[in-house]
Coordinates of N, CA and C in Angstrom, one line a residue:
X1 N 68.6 75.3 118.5 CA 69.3 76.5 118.1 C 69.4 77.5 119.2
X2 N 68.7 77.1 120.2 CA 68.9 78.5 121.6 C 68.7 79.0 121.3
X3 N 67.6 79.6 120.1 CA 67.1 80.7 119.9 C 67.7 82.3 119.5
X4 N 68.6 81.3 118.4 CA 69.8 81.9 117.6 C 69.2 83.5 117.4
X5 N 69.5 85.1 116.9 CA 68.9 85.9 116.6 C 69.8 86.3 115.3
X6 N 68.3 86.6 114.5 CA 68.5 86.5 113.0 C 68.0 88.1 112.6
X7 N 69.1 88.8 111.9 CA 68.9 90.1 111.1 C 68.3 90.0 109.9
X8 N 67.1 90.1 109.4 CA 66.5 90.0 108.1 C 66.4 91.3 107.6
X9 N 67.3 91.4 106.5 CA 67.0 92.6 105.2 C 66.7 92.7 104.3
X10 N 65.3 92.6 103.8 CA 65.0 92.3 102.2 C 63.8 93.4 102.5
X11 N 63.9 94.2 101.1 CA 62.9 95.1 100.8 C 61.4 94.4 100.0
X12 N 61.5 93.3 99.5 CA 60.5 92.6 99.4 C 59.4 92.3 100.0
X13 N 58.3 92.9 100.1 CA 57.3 92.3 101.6 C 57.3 90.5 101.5
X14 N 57.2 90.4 100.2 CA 56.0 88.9 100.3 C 57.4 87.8 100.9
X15 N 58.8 88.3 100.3 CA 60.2 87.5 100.4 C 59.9 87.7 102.0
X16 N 60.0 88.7 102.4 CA 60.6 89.1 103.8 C 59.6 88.3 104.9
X17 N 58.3 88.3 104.5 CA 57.4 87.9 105.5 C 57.4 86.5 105.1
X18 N 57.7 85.5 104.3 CA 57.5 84.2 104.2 C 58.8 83.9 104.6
X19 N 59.9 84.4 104.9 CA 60.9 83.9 105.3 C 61.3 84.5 106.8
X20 N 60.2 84.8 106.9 CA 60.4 85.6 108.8 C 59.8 84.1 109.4
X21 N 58.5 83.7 108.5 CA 57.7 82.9 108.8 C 58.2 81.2 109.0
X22 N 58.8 80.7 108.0 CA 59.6 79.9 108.3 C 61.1 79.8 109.4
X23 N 61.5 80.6 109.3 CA 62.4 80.9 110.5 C 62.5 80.8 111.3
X24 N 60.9 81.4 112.1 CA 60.2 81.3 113.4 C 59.7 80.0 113.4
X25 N 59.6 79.6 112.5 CA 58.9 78.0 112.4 C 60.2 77.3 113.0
X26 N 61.4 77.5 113.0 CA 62.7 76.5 113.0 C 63.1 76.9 113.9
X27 N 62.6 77.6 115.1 CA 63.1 78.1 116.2 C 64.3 79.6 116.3
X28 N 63.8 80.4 115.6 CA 65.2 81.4 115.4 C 64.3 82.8 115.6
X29 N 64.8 83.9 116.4 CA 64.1 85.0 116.6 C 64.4 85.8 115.8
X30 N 63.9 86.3 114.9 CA 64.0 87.1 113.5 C 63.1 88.9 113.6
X31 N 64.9 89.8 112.9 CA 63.7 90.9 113.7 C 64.1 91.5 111.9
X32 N 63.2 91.8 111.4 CA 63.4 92.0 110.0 C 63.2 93.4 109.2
X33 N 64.0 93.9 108.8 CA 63.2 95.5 108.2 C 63.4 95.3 106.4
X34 N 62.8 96.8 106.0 CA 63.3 96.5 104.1 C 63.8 97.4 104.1
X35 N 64.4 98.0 105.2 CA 65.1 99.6 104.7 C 66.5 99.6 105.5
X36 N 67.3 99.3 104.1 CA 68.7 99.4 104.9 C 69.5 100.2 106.0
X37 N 68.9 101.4 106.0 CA 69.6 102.3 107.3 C 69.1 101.8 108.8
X38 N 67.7 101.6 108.2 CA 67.2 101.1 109.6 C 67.7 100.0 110.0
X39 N 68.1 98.9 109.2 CA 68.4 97.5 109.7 C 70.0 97.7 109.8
X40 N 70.6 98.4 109.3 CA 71.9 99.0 110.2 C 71.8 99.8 111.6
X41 N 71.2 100.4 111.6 CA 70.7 101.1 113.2 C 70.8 100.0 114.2
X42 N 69.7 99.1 114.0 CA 69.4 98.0 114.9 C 70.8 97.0 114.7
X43 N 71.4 96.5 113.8 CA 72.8 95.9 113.6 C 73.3 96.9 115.3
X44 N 73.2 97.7 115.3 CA 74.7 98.5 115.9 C 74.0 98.3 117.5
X45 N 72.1 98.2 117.5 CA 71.9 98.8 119.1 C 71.8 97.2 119.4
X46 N 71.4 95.7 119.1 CA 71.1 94.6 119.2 C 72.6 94.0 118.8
X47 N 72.4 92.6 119.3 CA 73.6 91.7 119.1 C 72.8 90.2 118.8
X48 N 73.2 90.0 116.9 CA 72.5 89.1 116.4 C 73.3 87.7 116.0
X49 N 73.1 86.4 115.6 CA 74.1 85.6 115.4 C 74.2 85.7 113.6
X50 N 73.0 86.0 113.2 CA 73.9 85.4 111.6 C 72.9 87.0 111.2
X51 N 72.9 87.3 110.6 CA 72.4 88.6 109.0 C 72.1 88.1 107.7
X52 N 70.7 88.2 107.4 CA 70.2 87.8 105.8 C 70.5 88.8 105.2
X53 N 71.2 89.6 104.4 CA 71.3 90.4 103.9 C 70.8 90.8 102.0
X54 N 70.0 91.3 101.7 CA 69.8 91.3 100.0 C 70.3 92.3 99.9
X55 N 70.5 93.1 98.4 CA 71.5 93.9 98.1 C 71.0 95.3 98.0
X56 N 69.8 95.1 97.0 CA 69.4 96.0 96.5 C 68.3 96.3 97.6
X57 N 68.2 97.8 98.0 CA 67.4 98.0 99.6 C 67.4 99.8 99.3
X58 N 66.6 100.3 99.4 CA 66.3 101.8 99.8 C 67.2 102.1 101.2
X59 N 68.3 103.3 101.1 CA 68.7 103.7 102.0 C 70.3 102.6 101.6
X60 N 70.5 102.7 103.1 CA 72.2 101.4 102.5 C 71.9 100.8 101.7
X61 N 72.4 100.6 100.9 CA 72.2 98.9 100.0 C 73.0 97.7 100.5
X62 N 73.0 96.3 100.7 CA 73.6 95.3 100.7 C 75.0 95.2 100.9
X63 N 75.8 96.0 100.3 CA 77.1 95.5 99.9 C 77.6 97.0 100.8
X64 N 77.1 97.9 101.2 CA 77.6 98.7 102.0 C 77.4 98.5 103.7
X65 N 76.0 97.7 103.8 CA 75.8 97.2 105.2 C 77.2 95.9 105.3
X66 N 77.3 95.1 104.3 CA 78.4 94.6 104.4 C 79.5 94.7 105.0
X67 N 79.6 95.9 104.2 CA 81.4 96.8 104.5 C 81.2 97.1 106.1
X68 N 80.2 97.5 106.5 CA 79.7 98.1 107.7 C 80.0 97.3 108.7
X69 N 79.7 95.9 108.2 CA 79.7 95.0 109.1 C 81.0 94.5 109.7
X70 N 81.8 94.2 108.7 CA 82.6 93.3 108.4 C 83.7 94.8 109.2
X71 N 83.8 95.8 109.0 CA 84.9 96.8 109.9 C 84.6 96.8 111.6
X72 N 83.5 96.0 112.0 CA 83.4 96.3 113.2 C 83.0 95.1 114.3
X73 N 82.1 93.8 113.0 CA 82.1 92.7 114.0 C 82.3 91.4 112.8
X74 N 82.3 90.1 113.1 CA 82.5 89.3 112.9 C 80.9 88.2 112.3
X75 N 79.9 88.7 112.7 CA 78.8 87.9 112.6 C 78.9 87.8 111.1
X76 N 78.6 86.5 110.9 CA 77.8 85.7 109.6 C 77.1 86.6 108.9
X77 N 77.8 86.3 108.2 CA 76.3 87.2 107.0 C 76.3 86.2 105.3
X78 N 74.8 86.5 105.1 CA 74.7 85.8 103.9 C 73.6 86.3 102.9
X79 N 74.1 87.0 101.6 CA 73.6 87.5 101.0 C 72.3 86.9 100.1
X80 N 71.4 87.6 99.8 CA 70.4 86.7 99.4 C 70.1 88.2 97.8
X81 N 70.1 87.2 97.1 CA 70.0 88.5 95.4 C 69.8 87.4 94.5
X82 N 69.4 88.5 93.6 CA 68.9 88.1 92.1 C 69.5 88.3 91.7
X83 N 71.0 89.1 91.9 CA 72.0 89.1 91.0 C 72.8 87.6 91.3
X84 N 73.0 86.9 90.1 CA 73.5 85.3 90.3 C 75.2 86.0 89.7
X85 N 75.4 86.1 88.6 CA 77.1 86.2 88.0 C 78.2 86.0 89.4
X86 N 79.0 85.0 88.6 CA 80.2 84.8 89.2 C 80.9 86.0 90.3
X87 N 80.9 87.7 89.3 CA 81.1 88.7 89.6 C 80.6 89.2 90.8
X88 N 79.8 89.0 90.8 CA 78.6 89.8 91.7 C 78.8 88.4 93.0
X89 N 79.4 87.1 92.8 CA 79.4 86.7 94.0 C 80.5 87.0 94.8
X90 N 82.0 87.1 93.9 CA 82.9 87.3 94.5 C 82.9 89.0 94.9
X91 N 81.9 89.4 94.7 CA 82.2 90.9 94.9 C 81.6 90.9 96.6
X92 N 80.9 90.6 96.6 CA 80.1 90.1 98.1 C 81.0 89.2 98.9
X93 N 81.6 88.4 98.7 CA 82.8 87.3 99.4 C 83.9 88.5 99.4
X94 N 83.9 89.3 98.7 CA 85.2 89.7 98.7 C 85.3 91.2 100.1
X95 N 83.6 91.4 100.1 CA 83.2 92.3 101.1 C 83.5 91.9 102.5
X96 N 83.3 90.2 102.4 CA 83.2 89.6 103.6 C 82.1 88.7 103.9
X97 N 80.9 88.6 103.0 CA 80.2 87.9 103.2 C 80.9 86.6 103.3
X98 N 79.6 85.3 104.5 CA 80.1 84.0 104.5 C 79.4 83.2 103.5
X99 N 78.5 83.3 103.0 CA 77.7 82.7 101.9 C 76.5 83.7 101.3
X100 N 76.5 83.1 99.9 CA 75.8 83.4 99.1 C 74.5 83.2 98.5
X101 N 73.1 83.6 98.6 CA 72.0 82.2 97.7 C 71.2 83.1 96.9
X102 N 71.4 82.6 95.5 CA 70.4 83.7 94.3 C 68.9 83.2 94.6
X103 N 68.0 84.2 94.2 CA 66.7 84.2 94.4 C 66.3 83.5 92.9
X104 N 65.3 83.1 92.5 CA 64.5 82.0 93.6 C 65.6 81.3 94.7
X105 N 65.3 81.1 95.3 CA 65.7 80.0 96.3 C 64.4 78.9 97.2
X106 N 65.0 77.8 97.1 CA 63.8 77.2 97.8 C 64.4 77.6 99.4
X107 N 63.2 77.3 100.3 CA 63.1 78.1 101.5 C 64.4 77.1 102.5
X108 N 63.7 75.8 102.2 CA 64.6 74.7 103.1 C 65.8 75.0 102.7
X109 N 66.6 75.1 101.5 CA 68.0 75.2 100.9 C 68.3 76.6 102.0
X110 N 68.0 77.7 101.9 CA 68.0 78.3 102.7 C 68.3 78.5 104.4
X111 N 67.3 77.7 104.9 CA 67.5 77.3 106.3 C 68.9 77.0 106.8
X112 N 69.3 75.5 105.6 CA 69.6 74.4 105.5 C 71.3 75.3 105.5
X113 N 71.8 76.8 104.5 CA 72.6 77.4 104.7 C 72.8 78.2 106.2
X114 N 71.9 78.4 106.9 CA 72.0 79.1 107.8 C 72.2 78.1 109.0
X115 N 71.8 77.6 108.9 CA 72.4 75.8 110.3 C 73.7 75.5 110.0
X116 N 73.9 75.5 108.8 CA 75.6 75.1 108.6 C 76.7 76.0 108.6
X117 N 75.9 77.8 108.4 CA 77.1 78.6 108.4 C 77.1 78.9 110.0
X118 N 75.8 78.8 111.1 CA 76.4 78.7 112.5 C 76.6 77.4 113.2
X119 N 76.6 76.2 112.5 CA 77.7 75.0 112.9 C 79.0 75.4 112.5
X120 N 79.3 76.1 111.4 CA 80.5 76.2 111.3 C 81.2 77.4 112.2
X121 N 80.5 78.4 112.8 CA 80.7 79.4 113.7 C 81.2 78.5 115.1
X122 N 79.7 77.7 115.6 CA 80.2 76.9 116.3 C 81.7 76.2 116.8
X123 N 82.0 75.7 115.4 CA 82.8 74.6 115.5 C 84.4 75.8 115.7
X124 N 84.3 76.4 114.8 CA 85.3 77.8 115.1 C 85.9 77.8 116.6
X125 N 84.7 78.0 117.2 CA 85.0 78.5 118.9 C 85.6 77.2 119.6
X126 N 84.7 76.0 118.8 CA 85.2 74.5 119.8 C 86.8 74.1 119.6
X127 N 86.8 74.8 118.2 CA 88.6 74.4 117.3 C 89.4 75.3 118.9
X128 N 88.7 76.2 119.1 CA 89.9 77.5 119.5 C 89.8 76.8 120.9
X129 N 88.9 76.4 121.5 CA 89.0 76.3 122.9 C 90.1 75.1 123.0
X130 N 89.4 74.1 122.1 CA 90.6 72.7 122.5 C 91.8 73.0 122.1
X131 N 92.5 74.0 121.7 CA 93.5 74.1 121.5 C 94.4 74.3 122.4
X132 N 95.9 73.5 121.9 CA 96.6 73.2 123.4 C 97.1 74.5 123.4
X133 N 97.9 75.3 122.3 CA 98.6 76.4 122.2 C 97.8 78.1 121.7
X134 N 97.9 78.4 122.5 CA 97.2 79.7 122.4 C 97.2 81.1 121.3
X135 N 98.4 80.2 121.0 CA 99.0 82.0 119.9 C 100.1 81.0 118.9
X136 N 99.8 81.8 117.8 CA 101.3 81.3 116.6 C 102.0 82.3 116.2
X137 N 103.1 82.6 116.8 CA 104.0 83.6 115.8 C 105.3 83.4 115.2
X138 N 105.1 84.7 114.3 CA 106.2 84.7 113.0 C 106.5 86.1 113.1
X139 N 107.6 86.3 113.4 CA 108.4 87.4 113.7 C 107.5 88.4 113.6
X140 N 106.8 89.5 112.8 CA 105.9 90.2 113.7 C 104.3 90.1 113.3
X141 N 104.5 89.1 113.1 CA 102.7 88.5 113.0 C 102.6 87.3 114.0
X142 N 101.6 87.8 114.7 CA 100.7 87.6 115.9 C 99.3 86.7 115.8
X143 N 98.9 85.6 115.6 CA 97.4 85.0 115.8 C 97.4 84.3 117.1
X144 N 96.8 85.1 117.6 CA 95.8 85.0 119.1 C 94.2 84.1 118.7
X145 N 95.3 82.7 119.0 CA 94.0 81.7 118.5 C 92.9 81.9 119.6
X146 N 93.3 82.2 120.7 CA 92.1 81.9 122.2 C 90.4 83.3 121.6
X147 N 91.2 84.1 121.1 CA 90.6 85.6 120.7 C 90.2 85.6 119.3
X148 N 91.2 84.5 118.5 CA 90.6 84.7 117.3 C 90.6 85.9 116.2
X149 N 91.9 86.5 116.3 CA 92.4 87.8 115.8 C 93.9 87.8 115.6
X150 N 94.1 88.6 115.0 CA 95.6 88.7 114.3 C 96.2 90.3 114.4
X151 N 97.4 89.9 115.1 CA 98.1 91.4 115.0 C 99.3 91.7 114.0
X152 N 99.6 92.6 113.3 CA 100.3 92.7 112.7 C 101.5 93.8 113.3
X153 N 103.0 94.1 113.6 CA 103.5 95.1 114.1 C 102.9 95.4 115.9
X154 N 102.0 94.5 116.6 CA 101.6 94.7 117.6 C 99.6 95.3 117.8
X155 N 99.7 95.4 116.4 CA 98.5 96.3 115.9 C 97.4 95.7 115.3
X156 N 96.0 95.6 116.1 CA 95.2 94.3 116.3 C 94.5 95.0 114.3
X157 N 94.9 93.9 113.6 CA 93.9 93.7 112.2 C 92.6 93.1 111.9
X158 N 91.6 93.8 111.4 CA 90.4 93.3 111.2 C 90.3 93.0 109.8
X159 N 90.3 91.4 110.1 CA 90.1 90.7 108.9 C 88.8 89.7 108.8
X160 N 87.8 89.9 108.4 CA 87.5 88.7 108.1 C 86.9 87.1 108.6
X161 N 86.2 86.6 108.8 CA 86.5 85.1 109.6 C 86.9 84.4 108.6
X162 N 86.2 84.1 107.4 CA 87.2 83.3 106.2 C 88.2 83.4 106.1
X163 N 89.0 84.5 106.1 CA 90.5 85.1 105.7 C 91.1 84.8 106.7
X164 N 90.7 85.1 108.1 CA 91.5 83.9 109.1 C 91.4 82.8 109.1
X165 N 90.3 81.9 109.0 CA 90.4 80.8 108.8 C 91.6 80.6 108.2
X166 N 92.0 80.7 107.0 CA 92.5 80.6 105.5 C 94.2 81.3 106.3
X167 N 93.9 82.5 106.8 CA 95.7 82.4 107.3 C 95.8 81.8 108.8
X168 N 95.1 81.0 109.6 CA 95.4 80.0 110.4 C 95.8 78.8 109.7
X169 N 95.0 78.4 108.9 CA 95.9 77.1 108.4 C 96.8 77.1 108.0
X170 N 97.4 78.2 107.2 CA 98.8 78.4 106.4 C 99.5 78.2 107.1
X171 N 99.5 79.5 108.8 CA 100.7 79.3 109.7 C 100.6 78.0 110.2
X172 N 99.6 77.5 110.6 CA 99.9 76.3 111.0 C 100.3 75.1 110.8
X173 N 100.6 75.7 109.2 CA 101.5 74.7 108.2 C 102.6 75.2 107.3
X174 N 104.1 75.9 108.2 CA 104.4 76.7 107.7 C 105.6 76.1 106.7
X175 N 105.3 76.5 105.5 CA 106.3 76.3 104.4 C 105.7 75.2 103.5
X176 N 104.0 74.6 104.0 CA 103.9 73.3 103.3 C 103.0 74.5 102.0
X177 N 102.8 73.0 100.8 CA 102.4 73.8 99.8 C 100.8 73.4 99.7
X178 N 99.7 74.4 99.4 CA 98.7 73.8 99.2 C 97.7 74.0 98.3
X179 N 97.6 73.5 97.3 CA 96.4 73.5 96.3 C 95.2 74.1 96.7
X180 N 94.5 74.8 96.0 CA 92.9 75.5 96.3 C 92.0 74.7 97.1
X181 N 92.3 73.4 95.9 CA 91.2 72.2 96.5 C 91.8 71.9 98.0
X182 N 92.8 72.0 98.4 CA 94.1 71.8 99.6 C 93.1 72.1 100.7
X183 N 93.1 73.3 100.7 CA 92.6 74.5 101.6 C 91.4 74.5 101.7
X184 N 90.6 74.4 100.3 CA 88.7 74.5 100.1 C 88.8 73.0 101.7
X185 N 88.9 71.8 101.4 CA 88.9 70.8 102.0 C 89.1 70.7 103.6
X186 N 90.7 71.2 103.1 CA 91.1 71.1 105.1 C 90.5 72.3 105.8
X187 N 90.1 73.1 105.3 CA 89.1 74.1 106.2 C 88.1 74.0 106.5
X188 N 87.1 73.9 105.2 CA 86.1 74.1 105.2 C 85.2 72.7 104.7
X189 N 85.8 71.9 104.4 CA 84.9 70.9 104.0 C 84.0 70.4 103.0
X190 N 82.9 70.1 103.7 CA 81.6 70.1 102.7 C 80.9 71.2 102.8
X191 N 81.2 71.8 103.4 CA 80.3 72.9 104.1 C 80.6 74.2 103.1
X192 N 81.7 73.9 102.6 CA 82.1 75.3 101.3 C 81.0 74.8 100.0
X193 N 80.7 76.2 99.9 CA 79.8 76.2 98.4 C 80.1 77.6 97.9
X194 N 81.1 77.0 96.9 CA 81.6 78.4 96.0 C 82.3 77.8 94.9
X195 N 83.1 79.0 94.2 CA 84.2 78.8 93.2 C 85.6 78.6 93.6
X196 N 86.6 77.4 93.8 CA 88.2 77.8 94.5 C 88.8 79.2 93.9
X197 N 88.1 79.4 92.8 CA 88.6 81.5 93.0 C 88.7 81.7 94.0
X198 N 87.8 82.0 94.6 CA 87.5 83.0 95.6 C 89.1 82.8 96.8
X199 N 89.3 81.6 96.7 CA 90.9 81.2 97.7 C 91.7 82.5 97.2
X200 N 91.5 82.8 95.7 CA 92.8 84.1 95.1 C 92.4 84.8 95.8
X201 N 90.9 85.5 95.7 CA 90.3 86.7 96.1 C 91.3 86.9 97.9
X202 N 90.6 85.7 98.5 CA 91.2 86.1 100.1 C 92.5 86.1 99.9
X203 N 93.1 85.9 99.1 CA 94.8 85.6 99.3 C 95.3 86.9 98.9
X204 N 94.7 87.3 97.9 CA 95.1 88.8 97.5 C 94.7 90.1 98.3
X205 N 93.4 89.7 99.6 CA 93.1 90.5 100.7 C 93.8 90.3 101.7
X206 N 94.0 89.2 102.3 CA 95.3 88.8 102.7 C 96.9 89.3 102.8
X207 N 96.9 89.6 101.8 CA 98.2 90.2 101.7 C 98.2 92.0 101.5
X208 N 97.2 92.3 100.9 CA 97.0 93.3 101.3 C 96.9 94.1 103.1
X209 N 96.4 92.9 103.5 CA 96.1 93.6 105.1 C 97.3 93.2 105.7
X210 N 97.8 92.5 105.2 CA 99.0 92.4 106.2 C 100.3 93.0 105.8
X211 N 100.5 93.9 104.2 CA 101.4 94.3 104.4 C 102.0 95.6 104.9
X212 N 103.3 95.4 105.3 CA 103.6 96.0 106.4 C 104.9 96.8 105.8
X213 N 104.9 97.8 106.3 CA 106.1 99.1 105.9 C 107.9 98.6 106.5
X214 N 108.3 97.9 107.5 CA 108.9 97.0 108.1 C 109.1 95.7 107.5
X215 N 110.3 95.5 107.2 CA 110.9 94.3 106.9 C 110.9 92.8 107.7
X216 N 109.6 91.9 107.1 CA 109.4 91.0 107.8 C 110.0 89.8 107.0
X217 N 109.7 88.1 108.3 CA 110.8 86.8 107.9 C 109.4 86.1 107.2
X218 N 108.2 86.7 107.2 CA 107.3 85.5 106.2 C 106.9 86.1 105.6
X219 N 106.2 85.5 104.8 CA 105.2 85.7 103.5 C 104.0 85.0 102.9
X220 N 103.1 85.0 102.4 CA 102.5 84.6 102.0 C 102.7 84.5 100.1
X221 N 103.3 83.1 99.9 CA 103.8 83.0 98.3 C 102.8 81.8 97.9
X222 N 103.2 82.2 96.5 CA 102.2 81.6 95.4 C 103.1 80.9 94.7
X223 N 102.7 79.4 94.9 CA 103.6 78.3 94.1 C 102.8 77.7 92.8
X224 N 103.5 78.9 91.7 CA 102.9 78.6 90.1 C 102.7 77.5 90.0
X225 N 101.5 77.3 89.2 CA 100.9 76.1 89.0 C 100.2 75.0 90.0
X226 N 100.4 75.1 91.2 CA 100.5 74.4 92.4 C 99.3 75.1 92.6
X227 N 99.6 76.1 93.8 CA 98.9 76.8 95.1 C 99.4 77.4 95.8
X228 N 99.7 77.7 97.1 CA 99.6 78.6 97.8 C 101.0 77.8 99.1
X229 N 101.5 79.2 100.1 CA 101.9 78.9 101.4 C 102.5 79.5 102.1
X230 N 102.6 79.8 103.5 CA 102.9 80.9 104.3 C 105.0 79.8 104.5
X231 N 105.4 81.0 103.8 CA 107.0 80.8 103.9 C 107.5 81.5 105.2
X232 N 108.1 80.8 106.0 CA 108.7 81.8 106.9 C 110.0 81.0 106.7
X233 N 111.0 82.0 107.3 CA 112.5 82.0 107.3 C 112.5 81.0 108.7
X234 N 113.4 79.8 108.3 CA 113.8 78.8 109.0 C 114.3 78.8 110.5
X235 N 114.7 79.7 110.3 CA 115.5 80.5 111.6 C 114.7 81.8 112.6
X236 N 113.4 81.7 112.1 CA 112.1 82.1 113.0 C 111.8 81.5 114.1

């Protein structure tokens, strides 16, 4: 792991310190608080690879360190709560979290999410580097694969690493049509563990971030019954 660095936020002592403790056991330098402002402070002065984040916390709560996160950097994060409902997962995915795990949780299941959400970080950077072509555009949408960011009108957008994921493959398949299961698969693999909802959820944030006051040649349309696909005009 190269001695990955891990943000632990749980207000729980007995949670916090048995899962500092295994962590350290798996090679990962874990710096851990239970008080959300503080573990936001340190978010902003240190540079970490993934964020445990639980919800419920004195000071920030969970889903606002989230927001916090997600406006300024790109790191992993993965919520850890007692709150299980469908609701409450997509409300956290819909923040930007990259995964989800309700409490109880066994410790290894745990781990076992956090090795695979930075192989899949990993693998992100290895996609972008082997790439022969650097950038995809559609009249004024801009993905800067080398950077791994999207401009819209010239104007760099903070989206997400799911949500680009999810609008890299579209352009990269422009006009084809694709089922939830389509997308869950060719992106993400085995390594996805969720509801195909959540594909609406980004698709509807998605289009929100990208729409634009200027008259553009794509779109992001919804083929009833079917799924999904980034339409651009032929003549782009």
């Amino acid at each position: 792991m190269n001695e990955k660095r891990i943000l632990l936020v749980e207000d729980d002592v007995n949670i916090c310190r048995i899962v500092k403790l295994y962590l350290e056991n798996e090679g990962f330098v874990v710096s851990s608080f239970e008080d959300g402002t503080e573990a936001w402070e340190s978010f902003l002065k240190n540079k970490y690879d993934l964020v445990l984040l639980d919800l419920l916390l004195p000071g920030l709560d969970g889903y606002e360190i989230c927001k916090k996160i997600r406006e300024t950097s790109y790191t992993p994060v993965i919520m850890l709560t007692a709150k299980g409902s469908l609701e409450e997962k997509i409300k956290g995915l819909h923040l930007g979290a990259d995964d989800y795990i309700t409490k109880p949780f066994e410790i290894h299941e745990l781990i076992a999410r956090i090795q695979a959400t930075l192989r899949r970080r990993e693998l992100d950077h290895e996609e972008i580097e082997n790439k022969e072509v650097n950038r995809i555009e559609y009249d004024n949408l801009v993905f800067d694969i080398d950077a791994f960011v999207i401009y819209l009108n010239g104007e760099l957008i903070n989206i997400p690493r799911r949500e680009l994921q999810l609008l890299q493959h579209l352009m990269m398949h422009p006009n084809q049509v694709f089922t939830r299961d389509d997308l869950i698969e060719g992106i993400w693999g085995l390594d996805f563990d969720g509801e195909d909802r959540v594909i609406d959820v980004y698709i509807k944030r998605l289009r929100k971030r990208l729409k634009s006051k200027t008259k553009q040649r794509w779109a992001i349309k919804t083929v009833w019954g079917i799924g999904y696909k980034f339409e651009v005009d032929k003549n782009v």
